Tab-separated table of C-alpha atoms (C1' of nucleotides) in Angstrom:
chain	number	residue	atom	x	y	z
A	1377	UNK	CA	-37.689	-42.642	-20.091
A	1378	UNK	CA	-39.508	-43.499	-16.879
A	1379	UNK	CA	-39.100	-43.694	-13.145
A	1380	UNK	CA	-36.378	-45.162	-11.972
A	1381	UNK	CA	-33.390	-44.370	-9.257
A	1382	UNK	CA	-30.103	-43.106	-9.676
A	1383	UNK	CA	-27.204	-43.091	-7.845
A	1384	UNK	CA	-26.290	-40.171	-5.655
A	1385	UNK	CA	-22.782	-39.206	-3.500
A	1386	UNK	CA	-21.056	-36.749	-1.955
A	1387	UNK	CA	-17.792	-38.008	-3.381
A	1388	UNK	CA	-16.407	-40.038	-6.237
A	1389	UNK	CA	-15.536	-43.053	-3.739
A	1390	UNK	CA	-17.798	-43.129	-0.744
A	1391	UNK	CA	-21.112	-45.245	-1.061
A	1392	UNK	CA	-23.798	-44.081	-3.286
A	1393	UNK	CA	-27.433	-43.102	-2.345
A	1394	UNK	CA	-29.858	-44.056	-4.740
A	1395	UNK	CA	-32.695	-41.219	-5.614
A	1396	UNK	CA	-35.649	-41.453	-7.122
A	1397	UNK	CA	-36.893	-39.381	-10.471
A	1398	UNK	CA	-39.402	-38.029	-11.836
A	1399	UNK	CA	-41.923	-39.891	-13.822
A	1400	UNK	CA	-40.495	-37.778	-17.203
A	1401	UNK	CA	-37.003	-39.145	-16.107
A	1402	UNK	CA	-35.365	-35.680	-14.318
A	1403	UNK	CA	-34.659	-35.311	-11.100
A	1404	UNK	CA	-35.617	-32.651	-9.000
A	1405	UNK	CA	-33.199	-30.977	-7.647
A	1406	UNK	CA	-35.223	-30.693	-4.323
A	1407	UNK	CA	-35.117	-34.452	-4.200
A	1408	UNK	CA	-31.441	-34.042	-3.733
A	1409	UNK	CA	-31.462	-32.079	-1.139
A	1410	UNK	CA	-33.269	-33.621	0.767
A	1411	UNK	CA	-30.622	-36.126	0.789
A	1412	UNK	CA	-27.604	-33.907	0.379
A	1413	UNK	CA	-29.135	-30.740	2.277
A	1414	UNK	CA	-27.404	-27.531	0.832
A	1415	UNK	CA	-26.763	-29.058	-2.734
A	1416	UNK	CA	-27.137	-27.067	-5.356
A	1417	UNK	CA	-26.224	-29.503	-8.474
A	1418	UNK	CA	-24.963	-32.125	-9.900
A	1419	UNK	CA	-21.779	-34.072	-11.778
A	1420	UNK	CA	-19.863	-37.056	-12.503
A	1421	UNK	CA	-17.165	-38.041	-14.750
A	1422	UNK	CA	-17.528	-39.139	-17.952
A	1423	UNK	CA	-17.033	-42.809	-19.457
A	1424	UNK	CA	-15.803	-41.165	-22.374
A	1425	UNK	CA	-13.772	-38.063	-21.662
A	1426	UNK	CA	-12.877	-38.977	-18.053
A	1427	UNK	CA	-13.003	-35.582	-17.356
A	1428	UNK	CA	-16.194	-34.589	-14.609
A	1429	UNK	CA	-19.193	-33.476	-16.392
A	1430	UNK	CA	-21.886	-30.979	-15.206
A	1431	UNK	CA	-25.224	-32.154	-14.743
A	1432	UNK	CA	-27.916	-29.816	-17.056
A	1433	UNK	CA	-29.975	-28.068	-14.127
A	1434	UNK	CA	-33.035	-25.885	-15.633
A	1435	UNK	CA	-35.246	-23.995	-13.071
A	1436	UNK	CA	-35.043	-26.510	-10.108
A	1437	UNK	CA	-34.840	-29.793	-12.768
A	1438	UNK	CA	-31.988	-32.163	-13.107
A	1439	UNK	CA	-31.670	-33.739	-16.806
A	1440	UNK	CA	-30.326	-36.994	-17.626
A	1441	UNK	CA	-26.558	-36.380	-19.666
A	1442	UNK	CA	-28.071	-38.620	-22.483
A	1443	UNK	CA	-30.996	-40.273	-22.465
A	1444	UNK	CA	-30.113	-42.477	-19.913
A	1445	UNK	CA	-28.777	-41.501	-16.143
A	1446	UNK	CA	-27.050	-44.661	-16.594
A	1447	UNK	CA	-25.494	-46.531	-14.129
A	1448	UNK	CA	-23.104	-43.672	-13.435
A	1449	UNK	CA	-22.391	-42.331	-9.637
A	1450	UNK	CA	-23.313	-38.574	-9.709
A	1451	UNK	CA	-21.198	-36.365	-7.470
A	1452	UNK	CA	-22.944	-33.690	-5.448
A	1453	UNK	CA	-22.324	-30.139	-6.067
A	1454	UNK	CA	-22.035	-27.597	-3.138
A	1455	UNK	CA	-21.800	-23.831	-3.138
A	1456	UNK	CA	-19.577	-24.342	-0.447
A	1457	UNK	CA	-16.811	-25.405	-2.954
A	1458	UNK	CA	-17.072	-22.740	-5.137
A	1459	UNK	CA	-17.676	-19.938	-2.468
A	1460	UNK	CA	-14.501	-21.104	-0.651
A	1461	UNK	CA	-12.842	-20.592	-4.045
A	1462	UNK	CA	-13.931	-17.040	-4.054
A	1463	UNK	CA	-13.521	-15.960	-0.584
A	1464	UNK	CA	-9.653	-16.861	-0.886
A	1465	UNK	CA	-9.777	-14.877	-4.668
A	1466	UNK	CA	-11.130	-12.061	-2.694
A	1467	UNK	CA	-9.434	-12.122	0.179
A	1468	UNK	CA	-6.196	-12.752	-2.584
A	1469	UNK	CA	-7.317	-9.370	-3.871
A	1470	UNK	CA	-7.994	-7.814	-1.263
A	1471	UNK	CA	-4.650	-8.175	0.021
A	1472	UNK	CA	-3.087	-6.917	-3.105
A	1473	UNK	CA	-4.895	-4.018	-2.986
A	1474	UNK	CA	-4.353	-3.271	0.328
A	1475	UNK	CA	-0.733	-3.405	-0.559
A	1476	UNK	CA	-1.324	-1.243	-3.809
A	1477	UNK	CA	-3.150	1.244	-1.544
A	1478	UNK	CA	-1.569	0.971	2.083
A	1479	UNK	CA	1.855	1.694	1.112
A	1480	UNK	CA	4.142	2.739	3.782
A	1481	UNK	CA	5.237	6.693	4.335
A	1482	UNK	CA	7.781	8.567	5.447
A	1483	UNK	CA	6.778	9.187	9.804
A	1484	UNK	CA	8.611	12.137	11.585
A	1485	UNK	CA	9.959	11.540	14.629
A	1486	UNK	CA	9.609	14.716	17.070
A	1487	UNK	CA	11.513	15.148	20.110
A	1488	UNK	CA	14.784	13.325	19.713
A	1489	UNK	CA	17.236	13.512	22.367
A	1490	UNK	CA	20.387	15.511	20.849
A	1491	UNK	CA	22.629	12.221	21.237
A	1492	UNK	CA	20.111	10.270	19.248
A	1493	UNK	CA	21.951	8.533	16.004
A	1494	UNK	CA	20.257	7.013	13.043
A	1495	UNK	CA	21.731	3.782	14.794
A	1496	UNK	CA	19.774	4.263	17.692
A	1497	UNK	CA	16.763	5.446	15.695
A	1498	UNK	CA	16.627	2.049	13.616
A	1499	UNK	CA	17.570	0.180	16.926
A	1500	UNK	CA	14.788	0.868	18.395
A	1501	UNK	CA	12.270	0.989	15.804
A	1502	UNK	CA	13.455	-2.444	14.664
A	1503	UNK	CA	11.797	-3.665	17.411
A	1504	UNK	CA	8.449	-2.964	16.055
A	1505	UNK	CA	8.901	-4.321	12.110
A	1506	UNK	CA	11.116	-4.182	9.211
A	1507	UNK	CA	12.869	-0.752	9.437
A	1508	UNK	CA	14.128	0.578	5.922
A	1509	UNK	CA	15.062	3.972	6.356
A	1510	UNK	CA	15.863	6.170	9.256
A	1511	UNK	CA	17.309	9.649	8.888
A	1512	UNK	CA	18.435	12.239	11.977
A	1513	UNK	CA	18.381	15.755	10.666
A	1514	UNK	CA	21.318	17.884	11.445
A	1515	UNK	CA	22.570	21.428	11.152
A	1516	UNK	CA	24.773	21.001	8.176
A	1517	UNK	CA	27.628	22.959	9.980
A	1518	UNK	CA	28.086	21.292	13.448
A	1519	UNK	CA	26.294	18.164	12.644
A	1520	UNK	CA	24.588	18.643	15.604
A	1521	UNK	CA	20.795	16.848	15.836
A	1522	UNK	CA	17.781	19.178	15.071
A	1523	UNK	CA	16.371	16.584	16.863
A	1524	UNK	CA	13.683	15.102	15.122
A	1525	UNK	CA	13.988	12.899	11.823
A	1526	UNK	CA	12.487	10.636	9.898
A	1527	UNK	CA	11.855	6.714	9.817
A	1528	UNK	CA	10.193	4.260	7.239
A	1529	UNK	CA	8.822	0.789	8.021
A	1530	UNK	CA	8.653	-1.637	5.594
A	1531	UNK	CA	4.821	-2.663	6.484
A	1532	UNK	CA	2.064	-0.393	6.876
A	1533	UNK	CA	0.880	-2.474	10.033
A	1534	UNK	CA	4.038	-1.576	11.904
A	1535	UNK	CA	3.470	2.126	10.490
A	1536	UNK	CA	0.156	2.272	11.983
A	1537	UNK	CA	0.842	0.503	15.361
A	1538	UNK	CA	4.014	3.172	15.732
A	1539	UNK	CA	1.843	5.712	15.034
A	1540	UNK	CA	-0.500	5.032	17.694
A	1541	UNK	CA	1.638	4.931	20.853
A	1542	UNK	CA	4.671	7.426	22.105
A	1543	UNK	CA	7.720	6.371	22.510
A	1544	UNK	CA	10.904	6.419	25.267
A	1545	UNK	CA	14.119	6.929	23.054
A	1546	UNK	CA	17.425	7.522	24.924
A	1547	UNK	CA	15.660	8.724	27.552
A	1548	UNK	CA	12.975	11.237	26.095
A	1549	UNK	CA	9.039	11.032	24.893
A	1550	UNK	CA	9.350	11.121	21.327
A	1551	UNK	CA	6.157	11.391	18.953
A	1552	UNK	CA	5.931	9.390	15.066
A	1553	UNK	CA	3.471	11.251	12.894
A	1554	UNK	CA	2.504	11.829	9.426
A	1555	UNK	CA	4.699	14.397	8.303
A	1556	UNK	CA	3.031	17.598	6.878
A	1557	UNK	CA	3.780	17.994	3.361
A	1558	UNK	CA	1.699	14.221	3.097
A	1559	UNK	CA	-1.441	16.402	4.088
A	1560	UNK	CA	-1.611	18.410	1.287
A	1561	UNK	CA	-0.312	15.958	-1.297
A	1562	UNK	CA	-3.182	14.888	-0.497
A	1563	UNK	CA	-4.946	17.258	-0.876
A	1564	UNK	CA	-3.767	17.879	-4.314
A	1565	UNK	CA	-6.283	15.074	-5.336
A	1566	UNK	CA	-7.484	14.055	-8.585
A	1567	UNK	CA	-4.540	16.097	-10.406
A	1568	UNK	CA	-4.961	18.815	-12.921
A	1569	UNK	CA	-3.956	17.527	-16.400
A	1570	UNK	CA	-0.265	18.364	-16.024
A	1571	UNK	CA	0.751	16.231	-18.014
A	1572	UNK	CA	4.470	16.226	-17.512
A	1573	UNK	CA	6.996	13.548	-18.628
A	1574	UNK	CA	9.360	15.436	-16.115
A	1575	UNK	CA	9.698	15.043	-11.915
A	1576	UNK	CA	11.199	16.916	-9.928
A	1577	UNK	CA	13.567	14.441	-7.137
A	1578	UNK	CA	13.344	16.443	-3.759
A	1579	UNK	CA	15.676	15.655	-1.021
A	1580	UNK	CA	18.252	14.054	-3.001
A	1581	UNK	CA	22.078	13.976	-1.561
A	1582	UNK	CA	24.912	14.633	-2.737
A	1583	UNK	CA	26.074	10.793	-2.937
A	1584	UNK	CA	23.461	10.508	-5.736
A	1585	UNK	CA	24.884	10.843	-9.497
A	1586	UNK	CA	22.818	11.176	-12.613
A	1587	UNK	CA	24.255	7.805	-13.256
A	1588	UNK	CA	22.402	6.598	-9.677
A	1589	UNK	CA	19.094	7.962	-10.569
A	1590	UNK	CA	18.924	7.166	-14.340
A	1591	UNK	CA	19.671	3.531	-12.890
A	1592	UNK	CA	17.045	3.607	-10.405
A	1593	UNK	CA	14.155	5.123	-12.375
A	1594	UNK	CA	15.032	3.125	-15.051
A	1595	UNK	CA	12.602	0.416	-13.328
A	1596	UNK	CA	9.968	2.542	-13.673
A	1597	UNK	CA	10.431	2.737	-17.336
A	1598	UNK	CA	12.676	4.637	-20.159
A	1599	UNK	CA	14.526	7.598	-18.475
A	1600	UNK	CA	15.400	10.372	-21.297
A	1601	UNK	CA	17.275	12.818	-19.501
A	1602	UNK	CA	18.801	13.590	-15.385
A	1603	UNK	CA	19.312	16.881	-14.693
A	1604	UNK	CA	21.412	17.535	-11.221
A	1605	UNK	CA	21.993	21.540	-10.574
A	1606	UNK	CA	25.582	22.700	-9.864
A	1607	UNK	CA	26.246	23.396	-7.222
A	1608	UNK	CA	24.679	20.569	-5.335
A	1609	UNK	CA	20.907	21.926	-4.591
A	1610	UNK	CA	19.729	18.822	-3.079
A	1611	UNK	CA	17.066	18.289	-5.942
A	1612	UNK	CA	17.275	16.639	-9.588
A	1613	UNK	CA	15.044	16.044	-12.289
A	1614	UNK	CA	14.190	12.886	-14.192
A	1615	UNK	CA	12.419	12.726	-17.430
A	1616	UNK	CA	10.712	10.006	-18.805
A	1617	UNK	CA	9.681	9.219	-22.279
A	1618	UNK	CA	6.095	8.430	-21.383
A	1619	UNK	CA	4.075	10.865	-19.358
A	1620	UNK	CA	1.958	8.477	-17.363
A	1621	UNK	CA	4.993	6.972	-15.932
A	1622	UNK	CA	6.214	10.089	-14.624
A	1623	UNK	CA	2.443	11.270	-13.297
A	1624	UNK	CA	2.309	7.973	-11.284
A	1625	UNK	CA	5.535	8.445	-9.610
A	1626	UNK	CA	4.130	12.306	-8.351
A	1627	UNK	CA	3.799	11.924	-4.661
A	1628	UNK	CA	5.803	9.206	-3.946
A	1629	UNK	CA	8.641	9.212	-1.891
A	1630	UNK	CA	11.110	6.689	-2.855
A	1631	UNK	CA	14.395	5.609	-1.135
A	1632	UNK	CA	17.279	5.850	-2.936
A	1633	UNK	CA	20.855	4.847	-1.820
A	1634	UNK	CA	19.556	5.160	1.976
A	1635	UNK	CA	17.560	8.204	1.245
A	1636	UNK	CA	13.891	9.047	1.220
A	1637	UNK	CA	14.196	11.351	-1.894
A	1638	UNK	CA	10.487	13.083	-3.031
A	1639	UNK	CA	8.666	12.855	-5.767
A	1640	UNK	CA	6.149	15.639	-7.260
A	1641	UNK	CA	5.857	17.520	-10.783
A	1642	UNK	CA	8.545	19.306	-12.603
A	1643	UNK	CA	6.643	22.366	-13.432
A	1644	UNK	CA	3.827	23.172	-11.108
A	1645	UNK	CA	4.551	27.223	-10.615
A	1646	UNK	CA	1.341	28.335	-9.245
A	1647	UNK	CA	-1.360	26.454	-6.509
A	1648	UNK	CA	1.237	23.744	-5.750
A	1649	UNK	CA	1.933	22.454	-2.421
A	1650	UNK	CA	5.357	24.235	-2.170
A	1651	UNK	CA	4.533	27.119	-2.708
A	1652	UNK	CA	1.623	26.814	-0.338
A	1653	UNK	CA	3.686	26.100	2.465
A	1654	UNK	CA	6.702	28.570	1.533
A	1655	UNK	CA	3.943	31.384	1.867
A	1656	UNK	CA	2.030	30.390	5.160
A	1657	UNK	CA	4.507	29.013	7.394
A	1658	UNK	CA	1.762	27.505	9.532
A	1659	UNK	CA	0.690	30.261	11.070
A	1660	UNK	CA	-2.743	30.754	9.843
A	1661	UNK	CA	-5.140	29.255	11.806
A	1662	UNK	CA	-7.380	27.526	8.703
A	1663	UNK	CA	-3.925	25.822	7.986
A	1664	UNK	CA	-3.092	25.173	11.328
A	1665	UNK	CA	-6.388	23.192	11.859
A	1666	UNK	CA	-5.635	21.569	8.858
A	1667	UNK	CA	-2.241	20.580	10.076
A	1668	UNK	CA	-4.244	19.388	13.347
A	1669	UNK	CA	-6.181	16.996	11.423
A	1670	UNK	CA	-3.361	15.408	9.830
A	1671	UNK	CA	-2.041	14.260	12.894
A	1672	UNK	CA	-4.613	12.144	13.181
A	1673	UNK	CA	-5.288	10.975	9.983
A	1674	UNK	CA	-3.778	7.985	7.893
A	1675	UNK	CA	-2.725	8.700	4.902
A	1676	UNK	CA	-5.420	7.987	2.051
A	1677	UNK	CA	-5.052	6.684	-0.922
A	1678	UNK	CA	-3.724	8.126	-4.297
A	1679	UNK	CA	-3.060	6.959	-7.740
B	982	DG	C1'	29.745	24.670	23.976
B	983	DT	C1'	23.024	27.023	24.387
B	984	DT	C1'	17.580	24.605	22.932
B	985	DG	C1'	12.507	21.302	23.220
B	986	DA	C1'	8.043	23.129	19.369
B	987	DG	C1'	8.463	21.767	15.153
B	988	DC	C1'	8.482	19.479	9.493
B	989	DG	C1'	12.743	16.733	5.424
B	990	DT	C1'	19.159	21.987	2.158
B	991	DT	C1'	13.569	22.975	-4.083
DNA sequence: GTTGAGCGTT
């Protein structure tokens, strides 16, 4: 083979530019550059398969497909292509994962007026995003508001932006933040190997039948048994038939039939969060600090 | 029938 030209473009259709070789009949790939600044190979489409073919590139040296470059057009290769490719799979991952990780919680709402309803509660939180669960504690006997509940948004971008601002409800400052038990679910961490195919379902109401449950955690996959105490106790238990699908619902709090019910282990009986809390009712000053901090923080992340 | 920092009927 010997020195001849061959013909060079940035696309299939537009005019060719016709580059020299090399006197062994490659082409440097520095040649095309100069030309087609930023390439970073070569291809064109084949007489036979139709289908484009790369161009053999060895340390900085274009080869001819056969032993001829023909009278073929060669296409121009940029990273460009490729690296737009990748920044929209990344930023395609990226999203997922920020919606694997960034998943909405529960907020308390302090400071509701007494006349406050759930009504008014997802009223006005509408405004800010996609509401899917409001709740307005009551005493049990009057009905009257404790005055503060609980809210759910349905993105974690409206979570975060009603976090960071107070706000005028009927009339009265009220304040969203992380509730407390999130802090030291948290702070559970990496769990012990507790390996239980059993959760306990905190929260639940009285609405909710085995029948309701065993249909909703069915989606999380085979429930073996519902347990609801009688009298109603406001908690259940669901048991799965594989372990890891109960361990990766620990933590979670899921809405079912309207309600925010809570997820955590069947059987934790000593340093568990419960019982944690049930013995320092926030009065020591370690936990208090603790609690501090929380109201600040987002929630991180947990499998 | 009241109240105003807090934490959700385990």
């Amino acid at each position: 083979m010997s020195e001849c030209y061959i013909r060079v473009a940035e696309d299939e259709n537009e005019e060719p530019m016709e580059i020299p070789s090399e006197e062994d009949g490659t082409v440097l790939l520095s040649t095309v550059a100069a030309q087609f600044p930023g390439a970073c190979g070569l291809r064109y489409r084949s007489p036979v398969s139709q289908c484009m073919r790369g161009v053999r590139l060895v340390e900085g040296v274009l080869h001819a497909p056969d032993s001829d470059w023909g009278n073929l057009v060669y296409v121009v290769n940029y990273p460009k292509d490729n690296k737009r490719k990748m920044d929209e799979m990344d930023a395609a991952s990226a999203v997922k994962i920020k919606r694997g990780i960034q998943k909405t919680s529960d907020l308390i709402v302090l400071g509701l007026p007494w006349k406050t309803s759930e009504q008014d509660l997802k009223d006005y939180f509408s405004t800010f995003g996609e509401v899917i669960m409001v709740q307005v504690k009551r005493d049990v006997k009057t009905g009257n508001s404790k005055g503060f509940g609980f809210v759910r948004f349905a993105d974690y971008e409206t979570q975060i932006k009603v976090m960071s601002q107070r706000h005028m409800i009927d009339g009265r400052w009220c304040d969203c933040k992380l509730p407390n038990s999130k802090y030291f679910l948290e702070q559970a961490g990496p769990d012990e190997p507790m390996r239980s195919r059993k959760v306990f379902v905190g929260r639940c109401t009285e609405d909710m039948t085995a029948d309701d449950l065993r249909q909703f955690f069915m989606q999380y996959g085979e429930v073996t048994d519902v347990f609801i105490p009688k009298p109603f106790r406001a908690f259940a238990f669901v048991t799965f038939a594989d372990d890891q699908v109960a361990q990766s619902l620990c933590g979670e709090d899921l809405i079912i039939k309207g309600t925010s019910v809570h997820i955590s282990n069947a059987e934790p009986k000593h340093n568990n969060i419960h019982h944690l809390f049930s013995n320092f009712p926030g009065r020591s000053p370690s936990l208090a600090a603790m609690f501090e901090r929380s109201q600040y923080q987002y929630p991180s992340s947990h499998v």
